[in-house]
């Protein structure tokens, strides 16, 4: 994601009302630029090391206390092939083709 660039602003208020108006305009631009960054669901993700068992639906407490929006294996010792079988507000179920340890991120 690319954040917008700001052009230099001439800031020469002559009255308190003009100062307030320019300050509000600046804070509106800053808020508008941060909105997409703060809306990223991965900001409150949970990452944990998890041991998965071969050819099993492994049920893992993801600790989000809400329905997840996504998940990713960040590091693994098993070679991939993982599938999400189910998820809810408390757990995520991952199928693993091999016994391994993974670093699992859930958001």
mmCIF file of C-alpha atoms in Angstrom:
data_model
loop_
_atom_site.group_PDB
_atom_site.id
_atom_site.type_symbol
_atom_site.label_atom_id
_atom_site.label_comp_id
_atom_site.label_asym_id
_atom_site.label_seq_id
_atom_site.Cartn_x
_atom_site.Cartn_y
_atom_site.Cartn_z
ATOM 1 C CA UNK A 1 0.000 0.000 0.000
ATOM 2 C CA UNK A 2 1.347 3.402 -0.935
ATOM 3 C CA UNK A 3 0.541 6.322 1.296
ATOM 4 C CA UNK A 4 -0.287 9.605 -0.388
ATOM 5 C CA UNK A 5 2.382 12.277 -0.485
ATOM 6 C CA UNK A 6 1.601 15.693 0.909
ATOM 7 C CA UNK A 7 2.544 18.882 -0.854
ATOM 8 C CA UNK A 8 4.057 21.584 1.355
ATOM 9 C CA UNK A 9 1.335 23.725 2.893
ATOM 10 C CA UNK A 10 1.630 27.476 3.128
ATOM 11 C CA UNK A 11 0.674 28.171 6.723
ATOM 12 C CA UNK A 12 0.218 31.891 7.231
ATOM 13 C CA UNK A 13 -2.967 32.347 9.260
ATOM 14 C CA UNK A 14 -3.854 35.897 10.100
ATOM 15 C CA UNK A 15 -6.782 35.294 12.485
ATOM 16 C CA UNK A 16 -7.626 32.654 15.089
ATOM 17 C CA UNK A 17 -10.536 31.448 12.891
ATOM 18 C CA UNK A 18 -8.196 31.002 9.934
ATOM 19 C CA UNK A 19 -5.730 29.132 12.145
ATOM 20 C CA UNK A 20 -8.517 26.811 13.321
ATOM 21 C CA UNK A 21 -9.709 26.239 9.741
ATOM 22 C CA UNK A 22 -6.223 25.346 8.519
ATOM 23 C CA UNK A 23 -5.632 23.098 11.530
ATOM 24 C CA UNK A 24 -8.893 21.248 10.878
ATOM 25 C CA UNK A 25 -7.989 20.828 7.195
ATOM 26 C CA UNK A 26 -4.594 19.396 8.127
ATOM 27 C CA UNK A 27 -6.019 16.964 10.694
ATOM 28 C CA UNK A 28 -8.605 15.844 8.125
ATOM 29 C CA UNK A 29 -5.872 15.053 5.595
ATOM 30 C CA UNK A 30 -3.816 13.162 8.179
ATOM 31 C CA UNK A 31 -6.870 11.164 9.310
ATOM 32 C CA UNK A 32 -7.753 10.376 5.700
ATOM 33 C CA UNK A 33 -4.239 9.081 5.064
ATOM 34 C CA UNK A 34 -4.192 6.893 8.181
ATOM 35 C CA UNK A 35 -7.655 5.410 7.655
ATOM 36 C CA UNK A 36 -6.515 2.623 5.260
ATOM 37 C CA UNK A 37 -3.569 1.755 7.495
ATOM 38 C CA UNK A 38 -5.702 1.522 10.634
ATOM 39 C CA UNK A 39 -8.379 -0.506 8.806
ATOM 40 C CA UNK A 40 -5.893 -3.328 8.121
ATOM 41 C CA UNK A 41 -7.310 -6.392 9.947
ATOM 42 C CA UNK A 42 -3.808 -7.777 10.520
ATOM 43 C CA UNK A 43 -3.060 -5.005 13.039
ATOM 44 C CA UNK A 44 -4.661 -7.101 15.784
ATOM 45 C CA UNK A 45 -3.521 -10.525 14.570
ATOM 46 C CA UNK A 46 -2.335 -13.295 16.874
ATOM 47 C CA UNK A 47 0.782 -15.300 15.974
ATOM 48 C CA UNK A 48 1.674 -18.476 17.810
ATOM 49 C CA UNK A 49 3.842 -21.559 17.414
ATOM 50 C CA UNK A 50 1.638 -24.610 16.866
ATOM 51 C CA UNK A 51 2.407 -28.337 16.593
ATOM 52 C CA UNK A 52 0.332 -30.050 13.895
ATOM 53 C CA UNK A 53 -0.266 -33.807 13.632
ATOM 54 C CA UNK A 54 -0.113 -35.774 10.372
ATOM 55 C CA UNK A 55 -3.363 -36.273 8.404
ATOM 56 C CA UNK A 56 -5.436 -34.763 11.201
ATOM 57 C CA UNK A 57 -7.807 -31.820 11.582
ATOM 58 C CA UNK A 58 -5.889 -29.885 14.251
ATOM 59 C CA UNK A 59 -8.126 -27.615 16.371
ATOM 60 C CA UNK A 60 -6.265 -24.526 17.634
ATOM 61 C CA UNK A 61 -7.481 -21.790 19.982
ATOM 62 C CA UNK A 62 -6.659 -18.646 17.987
ATOM 63 C CA UNK A 63 -7.255 -16.266 20.966
ATOM 64 C CA UNK A 64 -8.987 -13.544 18.910
ATOM 65 C CA UNK A 65 -12.406 -13.880 20.590
ATOM 66 C CA UNK A 66 -14.054 -13.078 17.238
ATOM 67 C CA UNK A 67 -14.539 -14.668 13.827
ATOM 68 C CA UNK A 68 -11.185 -14.522 11.999
ATOM 69 C CA UNK A 69 -10.832 -12.749 8.663
ATOM 70 C CA UNK A 70 -7.744 -14.611 7.488
ATOM 71 C CA UNK A 71 -4.798 -16.777 8.413
ATOM 72 C CA UNK A 72 -1.273 -17.531 7.221
ATOM 73 C CA UNK A 73 1.531 -19.947 7.987
ATOM 74 C CA UNK A 74 4.578 -17.724 8.450
ATOM 75 C CA UNK A 75 7.173 -20.433 9.058
ATOM 76 C CA UNK A 76 6.939 -24.201 8.980
ATOM 77 C CA UNK A 77 8.996 -27.367 9.268
ATOM 78 C CA UNK A 78 6.592 -29.569 7.300
ATOM 79 C CA UNK A 79 6.669 -28.406 3.704
ATOM 80 C CA UNK A 80 3.212 -26.870 3.274
ATOM 81 C CA UNK A 81 -0.096 -28.221 2.057
ATOM 82 C CA UNK A 82 -2.088 -26.901 5.031
ATOM 83 C CA UNK A 83 -5.826 -26.261 4.683
ATOM 84 C CA UNK A 84 -8.291 -24.441 6.883
ATOM 85 C CA UNK A 85 -11.164 -26.827 7.539
ATOM 86 C CA UNK A 86 -13.243 -24.605 9.828
ATOM 87 C CA UNK A 87 -13.112 -21.587 12.108
ATOM 88 C CA UNK A 88 -15.286 -19.746 14.581
ATOM 89 C CA UNK A 89 -14.927 -17.088 17.265
ATOM 90 C CA UNK A 90 -12.697 -19.340 19.421
ATOM 91 C CA UNK A 91 -10.871 -21.862 17.223
ATOM 92 C CA UNK A 92 -9.404 -22.511 13.798
ATOM 93 C CA UNK A 93 -9.129 -26.050 12.430
ATOM 94 C CA UNK A 94 -6.134 -26.733 10.187
ATOM 95 C CA UNK A 95 -5.555 -29.955 8.231
ATOM 96 C CA UNK A 96 -1.886 -30.910 7.961
ATOM 97 C CA UNK A 97 -0.394 -33.495 5.601
ATOM 98 C CA UNK A 98 2.600 -33.960 7.914
ATOM 99 C CA UNK A 99 3.613 -33.706 11.558
ATOM 100 C CA UNK A 100 5.345 -30.379 12.005
ATOM 101 C CA UNK A 101 5.582 -27.111 13.903
ATOM 102 C CA UNK A 102 4.341 -23.920 12.286
ATOM 103 C CA UNK A 103 4.172 -20.267 13.160
ATOM 104 C CA UNK A 104 0.479 -19.535 12.581
ATOM 105 C CA UNK A 105 -0.902 -16.008 12.231
ATOM 106 C CA UNK A 106 -4.660 -15.496 12.526
ATOM 107 C CA UNK A 107 -6.358 -12.129 11.992
#
